[in-house]
Amino acid sequence: MSEALKLYKDDKDIIKLIHTIIYSDNRQFAKAFRSTAVSGIISESALETSAGIQSTLGKNITSLQYLKPGGSFSIKEWFSNSNETGWLFITANPNQRATLCPLISAWISISIKALMCRNPNHDNKNMWFILDELPALQKVSSLPVALAESRKYGGCFVAGLQNIHQLEAIYGAAECASMLDLFNSKFIFRVSDQVTAYKRQFRIRKSREGII
């Protein structure tokens, strides 16, 4: 995918990129990557392999069709601008959510990595990440590390979820437990799931015993 993006980095023509990957035939697809770093595996002499790669890419870039061609906004540059004081909202309409989920997860991951490129020795402004319905996203691989290490870069995280099962299905039970433990403050409202309620009850009881 990175090589495909490099092909259109100058004109930033998303429509042309999507057409090349999804709608071109096998030979046209292979020809587009002839002079790239992946020309060894995407080539006219290995059309079956190229077709498999084209199919996999096609399934994962449908979200790009919602981006407007051109545009110069950069999440990384926005994070690096010390004068920036606004909010960056990353949202999706319900009918677009399933398609845009990979793109939203990628943007959040880029944001986290940009945050952790800050100089920890500087007096960085706090950067708040408000992640409502965290399990609705795909796995954000940089999130566990950010929860553990981003404080020195000014990172602050607030996340919401309905029950623990949703998060465990994405990150696994062990990593889910580790992530939840890294949130120092927890607010527990009405919980209908028994397992989630029990685990939260156990956590509250354990905290009270520690205070006593």
PDB file of C-alpha atoms in Angstrom, residues 16-25 29 54-55 57-59:
ATOM      1  CA  LYS A  16      -6.794   7.501  -9.794  1.00  0.00           C
ATOM      2  CA  LEU A  17      -5.239   5.431  -6.985  1.00  0.00           C
ATOM      3  CA  ILE A  18      -8.506   3.585  -6.328  1.00  0.00           C
ATOM      4  CA  HIS A  19      -9.038   2.974 -10.047  1.00  0.00           C
ATOM      5  CA  THR A  20      -5.523   1.530 -10.413  1.00  0.00           C
ATOM      6  CA  ILE A  21      -5.909  -0.865  -7.498  1.00  0.00           C
ATOM      7  CA  ILE A  22      -9.552  -1.915  -7.800  1.00  0.00           C
ATOM      8  CA  TYR A  23     -10.647  -1.530 -11.408  1.00  0.00           C
ATOM      9  CA  SER A  24      -7.553  -2.150 -13.546  1.00  0.00           C
ATOM     10  CA  ASP A  25      -7.013  -5.625 -14.992  1.00  0.00           C
ATOM     11  CA  PHE A  29      -2.114  -3.404 -12.171  1.00  0.00           C
ATOM     12  CA  GLN A  54      -4.720  -6.623  -5.844  1.00  0.00           C
ATOM     13  CA  SER A  55      -7.701  -8.362  -4.253  1.00  0.00           C
ATOM     14  CA  LEU A  57      -5.568  -4.202  -1.333  1.00  0.00           C
ATOM     15  CA  GLY A  58      -8.955  -3.620  -2.915  1.00  0.00           C
ATOM     16  CA  LYS A  59     -10.778  -4.877   0.175  1.00  0.00           C
TER      17      LYS A  59
END
